[in-house]
Tab-separated table of C-alpha atoms in Angstrom:
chain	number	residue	atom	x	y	z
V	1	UNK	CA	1.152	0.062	-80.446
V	2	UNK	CA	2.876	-2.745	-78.390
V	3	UNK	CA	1.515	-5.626	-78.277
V	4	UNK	CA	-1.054	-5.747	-74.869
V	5	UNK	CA	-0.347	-9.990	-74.291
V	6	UNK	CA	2.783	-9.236	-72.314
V	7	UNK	CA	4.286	-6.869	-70.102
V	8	UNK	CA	3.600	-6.926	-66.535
V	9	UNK	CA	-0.216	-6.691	-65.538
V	10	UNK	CA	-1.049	-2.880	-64.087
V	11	UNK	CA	-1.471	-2.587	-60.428
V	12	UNK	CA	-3.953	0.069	-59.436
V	13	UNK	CA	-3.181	1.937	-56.048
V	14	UNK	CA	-5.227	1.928	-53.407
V	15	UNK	CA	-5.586	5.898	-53.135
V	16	UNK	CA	-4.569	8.406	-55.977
V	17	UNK	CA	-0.631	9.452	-55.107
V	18	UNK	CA	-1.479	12.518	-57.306
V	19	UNK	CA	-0.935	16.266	-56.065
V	20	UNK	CA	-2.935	19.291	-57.563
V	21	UNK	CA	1.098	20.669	-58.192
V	22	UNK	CA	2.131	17.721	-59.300
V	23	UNK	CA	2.931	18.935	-63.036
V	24	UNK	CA	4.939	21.688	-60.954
V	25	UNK	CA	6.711	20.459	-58.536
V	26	UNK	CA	7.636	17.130	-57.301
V	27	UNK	CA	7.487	16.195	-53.348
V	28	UNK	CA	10.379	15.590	-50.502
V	29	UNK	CA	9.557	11.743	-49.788
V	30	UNK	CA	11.321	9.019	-47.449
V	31	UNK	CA	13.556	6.666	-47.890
V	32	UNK	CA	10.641	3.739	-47.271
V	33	UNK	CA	8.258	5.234	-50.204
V	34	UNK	CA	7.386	2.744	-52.565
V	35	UNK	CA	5.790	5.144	-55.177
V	36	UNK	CA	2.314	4.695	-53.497
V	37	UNK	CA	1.334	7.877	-52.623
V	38	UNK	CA	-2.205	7.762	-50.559
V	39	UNK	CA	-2.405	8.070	-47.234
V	40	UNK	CA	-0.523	5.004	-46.070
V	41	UNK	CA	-2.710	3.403	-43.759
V	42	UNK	CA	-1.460	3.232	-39.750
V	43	UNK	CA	-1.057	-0.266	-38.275
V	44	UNK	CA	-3.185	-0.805	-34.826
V	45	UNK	CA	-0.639	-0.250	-31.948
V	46	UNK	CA	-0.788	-3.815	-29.724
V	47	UNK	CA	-1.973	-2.866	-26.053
V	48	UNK	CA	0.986	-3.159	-23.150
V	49	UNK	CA	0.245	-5.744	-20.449
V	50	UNK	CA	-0.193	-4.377	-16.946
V	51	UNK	CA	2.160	-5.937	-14.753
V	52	UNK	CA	0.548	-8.959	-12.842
V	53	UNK	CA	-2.188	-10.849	-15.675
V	54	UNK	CA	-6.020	-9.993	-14.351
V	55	UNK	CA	-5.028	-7.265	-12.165
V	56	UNK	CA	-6.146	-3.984	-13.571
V	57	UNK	CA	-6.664	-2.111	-17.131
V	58	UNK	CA	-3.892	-2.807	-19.737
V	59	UNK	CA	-2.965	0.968	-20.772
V	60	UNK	CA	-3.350	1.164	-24.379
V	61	UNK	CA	-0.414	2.406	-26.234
V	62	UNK	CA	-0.471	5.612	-28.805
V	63	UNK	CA	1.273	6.708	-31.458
V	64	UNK	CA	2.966	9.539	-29.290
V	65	UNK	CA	4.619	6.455	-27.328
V	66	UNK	CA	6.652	5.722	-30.299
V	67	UNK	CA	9.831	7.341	-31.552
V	68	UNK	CA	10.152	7.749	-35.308
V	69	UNK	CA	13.911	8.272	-36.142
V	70	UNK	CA	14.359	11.204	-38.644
V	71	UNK	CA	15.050	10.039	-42.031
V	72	UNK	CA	17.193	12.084	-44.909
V	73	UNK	CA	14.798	14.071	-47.394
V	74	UNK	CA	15.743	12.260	-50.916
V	75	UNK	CA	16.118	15.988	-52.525
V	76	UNK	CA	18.116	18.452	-50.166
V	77	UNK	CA	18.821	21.383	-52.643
V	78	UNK	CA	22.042	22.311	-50.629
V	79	UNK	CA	23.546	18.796	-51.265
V	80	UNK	CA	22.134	18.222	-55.266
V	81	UNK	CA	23.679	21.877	-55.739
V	82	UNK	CA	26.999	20.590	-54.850
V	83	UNK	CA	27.239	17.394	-56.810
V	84	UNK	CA	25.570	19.668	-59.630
V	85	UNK	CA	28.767	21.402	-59.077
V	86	UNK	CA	30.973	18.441	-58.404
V	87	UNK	CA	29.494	16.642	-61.468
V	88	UNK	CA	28.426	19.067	-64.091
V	89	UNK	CA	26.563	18.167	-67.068
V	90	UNK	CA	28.166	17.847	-70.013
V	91	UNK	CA	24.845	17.357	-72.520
V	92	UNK	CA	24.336	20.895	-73.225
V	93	UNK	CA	27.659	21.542	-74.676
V	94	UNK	CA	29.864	18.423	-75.760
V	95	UNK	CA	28.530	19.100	-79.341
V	96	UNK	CA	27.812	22.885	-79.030
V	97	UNK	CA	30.661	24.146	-81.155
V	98	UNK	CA	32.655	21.726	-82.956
V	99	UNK	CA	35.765	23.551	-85.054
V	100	UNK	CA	37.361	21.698	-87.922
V	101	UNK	CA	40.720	21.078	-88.279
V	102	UNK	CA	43.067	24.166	-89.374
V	103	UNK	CA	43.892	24.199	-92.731
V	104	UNK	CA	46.384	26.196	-94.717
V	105	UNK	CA	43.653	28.209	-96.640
V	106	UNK	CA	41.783	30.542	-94.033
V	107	UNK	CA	38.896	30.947	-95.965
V	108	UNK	CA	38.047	27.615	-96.002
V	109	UNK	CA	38.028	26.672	-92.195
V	110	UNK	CA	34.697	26.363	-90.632
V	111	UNK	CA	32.786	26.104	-87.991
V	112	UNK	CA	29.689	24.640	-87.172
V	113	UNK	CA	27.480	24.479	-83.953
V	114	UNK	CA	24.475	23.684	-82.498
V	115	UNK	CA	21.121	23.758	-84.465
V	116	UNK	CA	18.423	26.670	-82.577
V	117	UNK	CA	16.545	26.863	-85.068
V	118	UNK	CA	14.709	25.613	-88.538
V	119	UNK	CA	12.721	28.050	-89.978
V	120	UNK	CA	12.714	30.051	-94.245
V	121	UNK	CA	16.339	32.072	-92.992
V	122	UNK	CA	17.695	28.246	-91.674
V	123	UNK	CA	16.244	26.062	-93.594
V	124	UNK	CA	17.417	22.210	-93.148
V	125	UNK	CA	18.783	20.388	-96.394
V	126	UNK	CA	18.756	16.873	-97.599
V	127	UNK	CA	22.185	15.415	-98.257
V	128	UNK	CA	22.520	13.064	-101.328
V	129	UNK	CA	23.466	9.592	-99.109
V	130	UNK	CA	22.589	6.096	-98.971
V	131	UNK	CA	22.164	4.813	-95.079
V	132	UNK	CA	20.156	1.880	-95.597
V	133	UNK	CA	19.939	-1.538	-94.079
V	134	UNK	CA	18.440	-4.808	-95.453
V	135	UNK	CA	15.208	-4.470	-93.322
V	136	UNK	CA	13.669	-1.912	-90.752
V	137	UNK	CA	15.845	0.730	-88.853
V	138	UNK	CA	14.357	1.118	-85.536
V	139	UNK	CA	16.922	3.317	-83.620
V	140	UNK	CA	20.413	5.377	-83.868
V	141	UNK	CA	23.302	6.774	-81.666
V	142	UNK	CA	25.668	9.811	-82.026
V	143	UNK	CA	29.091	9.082	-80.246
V	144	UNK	CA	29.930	11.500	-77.763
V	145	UNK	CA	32.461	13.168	-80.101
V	146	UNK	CA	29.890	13.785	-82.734
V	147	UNK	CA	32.065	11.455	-86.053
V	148	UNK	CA	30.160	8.181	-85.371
V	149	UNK	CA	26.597	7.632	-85.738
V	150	UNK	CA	24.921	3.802	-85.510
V	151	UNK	CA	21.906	2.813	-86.725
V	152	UNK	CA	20.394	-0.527	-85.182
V	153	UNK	CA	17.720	-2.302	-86.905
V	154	UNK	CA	15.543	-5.975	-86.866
V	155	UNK	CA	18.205	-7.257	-89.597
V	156	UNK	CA	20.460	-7.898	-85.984
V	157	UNK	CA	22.910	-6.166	-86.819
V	158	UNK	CA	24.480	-2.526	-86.207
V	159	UNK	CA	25.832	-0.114	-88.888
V	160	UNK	CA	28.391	2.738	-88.052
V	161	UNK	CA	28.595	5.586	-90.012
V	162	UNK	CA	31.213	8.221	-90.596
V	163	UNK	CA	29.427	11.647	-89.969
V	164	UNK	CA	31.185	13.452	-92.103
V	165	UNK	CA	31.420	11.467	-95.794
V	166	UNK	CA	28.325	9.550	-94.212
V	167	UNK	CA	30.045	5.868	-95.494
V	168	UNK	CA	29.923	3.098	-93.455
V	169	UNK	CA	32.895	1.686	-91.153
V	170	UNK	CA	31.486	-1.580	-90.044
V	171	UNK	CA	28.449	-3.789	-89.323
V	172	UNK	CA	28.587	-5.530	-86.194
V	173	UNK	CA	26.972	-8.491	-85.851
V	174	UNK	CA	26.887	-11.518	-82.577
V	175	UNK	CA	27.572	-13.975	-85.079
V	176	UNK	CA	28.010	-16.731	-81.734
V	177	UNK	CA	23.794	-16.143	-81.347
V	178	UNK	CA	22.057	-18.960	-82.189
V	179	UNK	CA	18.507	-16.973	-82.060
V	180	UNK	CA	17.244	-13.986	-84.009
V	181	UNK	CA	18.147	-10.825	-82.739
V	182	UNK	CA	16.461	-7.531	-83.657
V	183	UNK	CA	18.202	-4.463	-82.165
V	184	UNK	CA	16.530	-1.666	-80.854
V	185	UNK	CA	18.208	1.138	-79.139
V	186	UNK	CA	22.090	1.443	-78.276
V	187	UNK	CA	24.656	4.174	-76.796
V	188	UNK	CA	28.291	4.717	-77.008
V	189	UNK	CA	30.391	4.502	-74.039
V	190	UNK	CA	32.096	8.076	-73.244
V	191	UNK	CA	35.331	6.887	-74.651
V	192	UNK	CA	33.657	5.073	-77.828
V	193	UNK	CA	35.635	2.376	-77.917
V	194	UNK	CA	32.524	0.233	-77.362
V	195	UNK	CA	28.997	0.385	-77.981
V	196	UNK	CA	26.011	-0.950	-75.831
V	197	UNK	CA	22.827	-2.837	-77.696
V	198	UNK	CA	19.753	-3.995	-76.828
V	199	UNK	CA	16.276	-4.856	-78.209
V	200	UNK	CA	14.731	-8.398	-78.684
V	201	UNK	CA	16.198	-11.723	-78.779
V	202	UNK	CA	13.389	-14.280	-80.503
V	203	UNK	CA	13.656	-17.860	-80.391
V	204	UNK	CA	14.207	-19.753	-84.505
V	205	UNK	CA	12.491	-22.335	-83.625
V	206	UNK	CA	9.610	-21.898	-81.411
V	207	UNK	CA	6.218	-19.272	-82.852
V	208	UNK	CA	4.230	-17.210	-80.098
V	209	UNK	CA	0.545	-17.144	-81.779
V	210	UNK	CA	0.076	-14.445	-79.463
V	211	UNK	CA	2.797	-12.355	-80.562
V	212	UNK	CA	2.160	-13.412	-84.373
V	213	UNK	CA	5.744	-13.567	-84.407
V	214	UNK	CA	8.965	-15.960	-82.769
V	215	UNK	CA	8.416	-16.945	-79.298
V	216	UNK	CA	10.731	-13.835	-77.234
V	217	UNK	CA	13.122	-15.183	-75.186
V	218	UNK	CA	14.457	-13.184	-72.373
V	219	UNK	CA	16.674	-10.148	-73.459
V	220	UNK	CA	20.176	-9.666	-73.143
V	221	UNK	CA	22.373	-6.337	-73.667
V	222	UNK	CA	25.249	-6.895	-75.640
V	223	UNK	CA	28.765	-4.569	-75.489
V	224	UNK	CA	30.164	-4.734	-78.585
V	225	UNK	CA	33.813	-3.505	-79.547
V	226	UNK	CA	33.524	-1.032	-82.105
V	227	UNK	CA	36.969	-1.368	-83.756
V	228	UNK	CA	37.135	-5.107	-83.450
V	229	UNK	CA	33.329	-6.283	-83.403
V	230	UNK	CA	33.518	-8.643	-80.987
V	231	UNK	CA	30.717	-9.283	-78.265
V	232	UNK	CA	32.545	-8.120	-74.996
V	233	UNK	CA	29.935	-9.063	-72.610
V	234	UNK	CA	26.251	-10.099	-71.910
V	235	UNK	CA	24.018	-8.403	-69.585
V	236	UNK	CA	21.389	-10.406	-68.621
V	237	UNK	CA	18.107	-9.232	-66.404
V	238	UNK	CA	15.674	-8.071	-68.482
V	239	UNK	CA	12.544	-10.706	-69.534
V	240	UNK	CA	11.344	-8.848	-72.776
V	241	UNK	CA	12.071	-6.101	-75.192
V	242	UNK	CA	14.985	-3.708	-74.078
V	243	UNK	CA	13.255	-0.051	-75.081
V	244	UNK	CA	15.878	2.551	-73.630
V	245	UNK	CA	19.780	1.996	-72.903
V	246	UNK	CA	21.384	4.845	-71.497
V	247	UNK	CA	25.238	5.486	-69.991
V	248	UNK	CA	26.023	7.959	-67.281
V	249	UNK	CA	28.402	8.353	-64.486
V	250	UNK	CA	27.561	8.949	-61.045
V	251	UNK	CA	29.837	9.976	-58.489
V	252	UNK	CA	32.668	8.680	-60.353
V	253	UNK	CA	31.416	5.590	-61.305
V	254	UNK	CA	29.917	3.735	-63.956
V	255	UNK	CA	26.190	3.031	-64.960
V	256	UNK	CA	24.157	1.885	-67.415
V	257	UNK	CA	20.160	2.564	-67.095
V	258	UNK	CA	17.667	0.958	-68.727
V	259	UNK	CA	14.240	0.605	-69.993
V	260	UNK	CA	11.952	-2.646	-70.652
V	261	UNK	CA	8.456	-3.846	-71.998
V	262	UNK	CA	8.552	-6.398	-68.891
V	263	UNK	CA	7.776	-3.486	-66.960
V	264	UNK	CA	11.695	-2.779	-65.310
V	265	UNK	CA	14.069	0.117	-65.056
V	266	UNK	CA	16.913	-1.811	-64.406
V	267	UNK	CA	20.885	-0.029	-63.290
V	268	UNK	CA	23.766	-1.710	-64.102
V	269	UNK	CA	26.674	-0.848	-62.201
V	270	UNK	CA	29.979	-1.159	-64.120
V	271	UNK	CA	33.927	-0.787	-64.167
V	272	UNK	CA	36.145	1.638	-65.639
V	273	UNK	CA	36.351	-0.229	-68.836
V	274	UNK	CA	32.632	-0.477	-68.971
V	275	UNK	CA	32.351	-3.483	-69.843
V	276	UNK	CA	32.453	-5.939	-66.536
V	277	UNK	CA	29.475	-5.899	-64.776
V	278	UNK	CA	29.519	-5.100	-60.542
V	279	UNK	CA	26.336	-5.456	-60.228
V	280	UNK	CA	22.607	-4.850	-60.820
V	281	UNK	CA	19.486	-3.626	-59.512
V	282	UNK	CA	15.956	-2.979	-60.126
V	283	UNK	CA	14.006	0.361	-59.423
V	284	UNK	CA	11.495	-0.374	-56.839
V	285	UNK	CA	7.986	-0.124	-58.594
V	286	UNK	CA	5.308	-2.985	-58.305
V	287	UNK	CA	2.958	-0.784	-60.643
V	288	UNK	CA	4.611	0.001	-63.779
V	289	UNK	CA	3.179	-2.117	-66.983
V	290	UNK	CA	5.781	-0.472	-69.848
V	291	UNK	CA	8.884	1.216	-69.039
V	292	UNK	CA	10.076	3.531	-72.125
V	293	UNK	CA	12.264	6.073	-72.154
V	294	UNK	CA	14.367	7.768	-69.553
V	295	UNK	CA	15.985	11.683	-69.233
V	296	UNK	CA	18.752	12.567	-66.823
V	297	UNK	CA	17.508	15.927	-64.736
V	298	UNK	CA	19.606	18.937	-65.538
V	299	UNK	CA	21.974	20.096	-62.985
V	300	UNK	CA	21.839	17.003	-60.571
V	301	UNK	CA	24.441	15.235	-60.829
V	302	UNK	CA	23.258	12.439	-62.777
V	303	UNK	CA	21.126	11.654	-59.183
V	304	UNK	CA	17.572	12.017	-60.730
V	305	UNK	CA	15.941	10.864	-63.938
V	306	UNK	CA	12.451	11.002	-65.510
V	307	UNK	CA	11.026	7.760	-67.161
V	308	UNK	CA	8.125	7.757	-69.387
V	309	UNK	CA	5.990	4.843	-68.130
V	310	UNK	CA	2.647	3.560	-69.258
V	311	UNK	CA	0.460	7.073	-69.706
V	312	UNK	CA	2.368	8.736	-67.237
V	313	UNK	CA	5.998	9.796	-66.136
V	314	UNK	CA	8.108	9.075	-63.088
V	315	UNK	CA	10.619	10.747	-61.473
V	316	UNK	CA	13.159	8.372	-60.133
V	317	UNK	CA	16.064	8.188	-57.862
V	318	UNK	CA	19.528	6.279	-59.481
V	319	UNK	CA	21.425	6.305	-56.039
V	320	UNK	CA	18.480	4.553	-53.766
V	321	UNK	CA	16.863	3.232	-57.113
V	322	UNK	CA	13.310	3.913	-55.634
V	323	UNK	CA	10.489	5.832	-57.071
V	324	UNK	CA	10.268	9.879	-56.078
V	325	UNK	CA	7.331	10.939	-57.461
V	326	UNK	CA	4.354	9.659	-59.914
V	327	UNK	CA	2.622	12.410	-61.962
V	328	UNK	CA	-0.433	12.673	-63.229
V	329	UNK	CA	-1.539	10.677	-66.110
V	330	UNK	CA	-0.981	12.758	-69.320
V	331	UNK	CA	-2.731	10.809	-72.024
V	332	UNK	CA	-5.252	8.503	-72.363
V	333	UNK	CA	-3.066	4.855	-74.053
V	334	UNK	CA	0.805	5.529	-73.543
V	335	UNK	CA	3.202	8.051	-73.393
V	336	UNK	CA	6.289	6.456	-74.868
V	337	UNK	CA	9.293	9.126	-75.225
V	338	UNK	CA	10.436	11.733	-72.925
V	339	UNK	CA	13.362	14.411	-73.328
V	340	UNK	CA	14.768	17.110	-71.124
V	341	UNK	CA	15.129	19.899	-73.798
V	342	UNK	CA	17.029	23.844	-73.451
V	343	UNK	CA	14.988	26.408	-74.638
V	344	UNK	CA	15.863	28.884	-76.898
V	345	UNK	CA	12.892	31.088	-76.339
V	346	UNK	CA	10.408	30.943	-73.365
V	347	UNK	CA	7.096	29.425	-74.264
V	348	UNK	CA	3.480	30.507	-73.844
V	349	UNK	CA	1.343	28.548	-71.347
V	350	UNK	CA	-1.680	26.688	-72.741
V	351	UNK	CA	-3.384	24.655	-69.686
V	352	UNK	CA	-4.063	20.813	-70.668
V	353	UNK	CA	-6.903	19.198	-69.501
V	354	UNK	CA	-6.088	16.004	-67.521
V	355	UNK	CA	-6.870	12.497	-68.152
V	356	UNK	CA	-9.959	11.522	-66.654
V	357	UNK	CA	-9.554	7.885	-64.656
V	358	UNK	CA	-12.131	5.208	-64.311
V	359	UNK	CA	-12.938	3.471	-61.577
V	360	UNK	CA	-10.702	0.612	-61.976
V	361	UNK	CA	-7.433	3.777	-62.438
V	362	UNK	CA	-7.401	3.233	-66.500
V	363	UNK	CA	-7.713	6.131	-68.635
V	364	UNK	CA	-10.888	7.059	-69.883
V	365	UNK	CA	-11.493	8.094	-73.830
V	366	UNK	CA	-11.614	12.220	-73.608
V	367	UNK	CA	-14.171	13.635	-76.217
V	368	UNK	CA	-11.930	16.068	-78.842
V	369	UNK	CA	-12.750	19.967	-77.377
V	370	UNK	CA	-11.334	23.225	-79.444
V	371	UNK	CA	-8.734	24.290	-77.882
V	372	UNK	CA	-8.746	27.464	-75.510
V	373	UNK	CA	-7.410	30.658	-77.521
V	374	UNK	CA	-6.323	32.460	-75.106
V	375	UNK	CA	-3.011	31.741	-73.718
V	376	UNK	CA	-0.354	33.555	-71.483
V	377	UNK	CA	3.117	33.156	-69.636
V	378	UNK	CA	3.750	30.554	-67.585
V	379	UNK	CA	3.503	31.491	-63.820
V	380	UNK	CA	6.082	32.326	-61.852
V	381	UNK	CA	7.919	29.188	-60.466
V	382	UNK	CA	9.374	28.820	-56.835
V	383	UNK	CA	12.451	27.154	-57.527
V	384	UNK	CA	15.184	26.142	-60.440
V	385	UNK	CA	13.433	24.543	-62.984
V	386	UNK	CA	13.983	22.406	-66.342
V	387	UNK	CA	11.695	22.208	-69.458
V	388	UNK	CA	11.049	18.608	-70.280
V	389	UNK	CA	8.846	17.375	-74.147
V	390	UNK	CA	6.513	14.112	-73.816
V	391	UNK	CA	5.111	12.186	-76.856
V	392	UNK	CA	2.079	10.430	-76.489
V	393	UNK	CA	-0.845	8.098	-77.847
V	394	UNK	CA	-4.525	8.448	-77.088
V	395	UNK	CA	-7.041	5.309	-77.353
V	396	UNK	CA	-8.883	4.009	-80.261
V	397	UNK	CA	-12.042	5.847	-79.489
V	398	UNK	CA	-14.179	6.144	-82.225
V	399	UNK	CA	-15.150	4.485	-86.083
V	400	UNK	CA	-15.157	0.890	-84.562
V	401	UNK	CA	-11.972	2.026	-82.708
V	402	UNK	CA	-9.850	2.605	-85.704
V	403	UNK	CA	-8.970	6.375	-84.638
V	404	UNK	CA	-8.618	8.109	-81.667
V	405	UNK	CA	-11.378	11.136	-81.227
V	406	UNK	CA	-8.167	12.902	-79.489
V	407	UNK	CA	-5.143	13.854	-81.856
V	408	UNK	CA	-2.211	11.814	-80.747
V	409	UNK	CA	0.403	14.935	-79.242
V	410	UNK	CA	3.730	16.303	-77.958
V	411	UNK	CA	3.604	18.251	-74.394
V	412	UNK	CA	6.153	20.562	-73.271
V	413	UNK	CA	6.449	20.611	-69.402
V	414	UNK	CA	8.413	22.392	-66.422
V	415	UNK	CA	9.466	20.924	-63.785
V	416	UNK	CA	10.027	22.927	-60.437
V	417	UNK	CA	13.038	21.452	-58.062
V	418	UNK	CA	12.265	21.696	-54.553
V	419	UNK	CA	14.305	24.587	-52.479
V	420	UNK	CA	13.685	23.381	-48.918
């Protein structure tokens, strides 16, 4: 579990922003939301002064007296259908089918394509290979093209692998850092020329008794060219461990997103080279402890993204960089991974209980129940939809709070697009 001495102290709203359809179906909101969603409270109107001081009743304004300019819905279907179609995703299929090179011999051409399913007739088999690294691996990236994969690890560097004799090309290393670096998490840049890093920089020569560990200084990303190994460029912004990095284009341009224990979703705006940096912003929260993970929505655009964030996820919006929707809590710690998945076959519905909240908004320790045998399809929904997997970890409950009374779980949701 991450360590509870740092990341930004949790804000409790005022009011629960929580809708009974909120697992279903996330809400049109403003431009001015700020991810708060109770009734926002309505400032006193001042009285108007009667013309001539003493001489008569001021009339008190009202609320009808004032003009509220219309403001654009954040979600108009009409518009997010046509940058879906403008700007259509390329996840689902860049490494659906992948055919080998032609060879003389027909027999032996092949083809391989994506994996549906693991069961006795498709069994999955080791493959005799040595991908080590001198200490922990913490994280790996496929290149878009599917021949690369990199595995980053708290030895500071980053190994590159050939996917098909599984050797290794290169190590890259910032051998111009003076501190200790321990990467985390990375992604390739569409053309995979370079290769994006981040995780946590420590400090050799000052010890956080905290942290048990080196004092953390604040966290760079670093672009490293994969042919050359060079350090490219620094992004600087975030204060503590870099969790998430992830590269997508918007609208024709440029972005990296990501992720931070400081409590941050930060977007970096870049060039065409991807690796000069325009500029940089932070998604407007104020509440958010632990940022983890983020998942572009299907069939957007790249507009909208989900972000696993303390025990809860958050929809998001990458154009305005604000907050859409907050659902409800879904376990009782942290949920720390989120993935928009395609279905093979459409699940049964089992109904999870929700996390209880205390009084202070902090989840309260659920008491393990048998789970309901009875189960059924999932009910109709009223709009497109996507199916979207959270992992997650329940408190220390019980035997001195060494185990959690709750088994720690993955939850498969839906989520419902609006359609007016």
């Amino acid at each position: 579990k991450p360590k509870a001495t740092r990341g930004r102290k949790k804000a409790v709203p005022s009011a629960s922003n929580l809708s009974d359809a909120a697992e279903d179906e996330f809400d049109i909101l403003d431009d001015d939301d700020d991810g708060d969603f109770g009734e926002k409270k309505k400032a006193k109107a001042k009285p108007r002064k009667a013309a001539g001081a003493g001489k008569g009743k001021a009339r008190q304004m009202t609320f009808d007296d004032i003009e509220i300019p219309a403001k654009e819905p954040i979600f108009d279907p009409n518009q997010i259908a046509e940058l879906a179609k403008q700007y259509p995703d390329s996840y689902w299929s860049e490494l659906a089918a992948v055919k080998s090179e032609p060879s003389d011999d027909a027999d032996s051409s092949t083809e391989t394509t994506r994996i549906d399913f693991i069961d006795e007739e498709h069994p999955l088999e080791l493959i005799s290979t040595n991908m080590t690294d001198q200490m922990a691996l913490t994280g790996m990236a496929l290149s878009p093209d599917g021949t690369m994969l990199a595995t980053f690890g708290s030895s500071g560097s980053v190994r590159v692998w050939d996917t098909d004799t599984f050797e290794c090309l290169t190590t890259l290393r910032d051998a111009s850092e003076a501190n200790i670096d321990e990467f985390f998490v990375g992604q390739f840049t569409p053309n995979s020329e370079y290769i994006i890093v981040g995780g946590k920089l420590k400090d050799r020569k000052r010890w956080s008794e905290a942290d048990e560990d080196n004092h953390i200084l604040p966290c760079p990303l670093k672009v490293f060219n994969v042919l050359t190994g060079q350090v490219v460029a620094r992004l600087e912004g975030h204060s503590e461990e870099i969790l998430c990095v992830k590269s997508v284009v918007y609208k024709g341009e440029n972005y990296f997103v990501t992720t931070s224990q400081d409590g941050y979703i930060r977007r970096w705006h870049m060039d065409s080279s991807w690796i000069v940096l325009l500029g940089t912003d932070e998604v407007e929260d104020g509440v958010t402890c632990m940022a983890f993970t983020v998942s572009f929505v299907p069939n957007t655009g790249n507009r909208f993204f989900v972000a696993s964030t303390d025990d809860h996820v958050t929809l998001m919006d990458l154009e305005r960089c604000k907050i859409v929707q907050r659902f409800d809590p879904i376990y009782s710690s942290y949920c720390d991974c989120g993935k928009f998945i395609e279905l093979v076959e459409e699940p049964e519905f089992q109904a999870r209980k929700p996390v209880k909240l205390d009084d202070d908004g902090d989840a309260e320790p659920m008491v393990a129940e048998p789970a309901e045998a009875t189960s059924s399809a999932l009910p109709t929904p009223t709009g497109p939809y996507a199916y979207f997997v959270t992992r997650g970890v329940e408190l220390l409950d019980a035997e001195d709070n060494t185990v959690s009374s709750r088994p720690n779980t993955c939850t498969l949701h839906r989520l419902v697009y609006p359609t007016d």
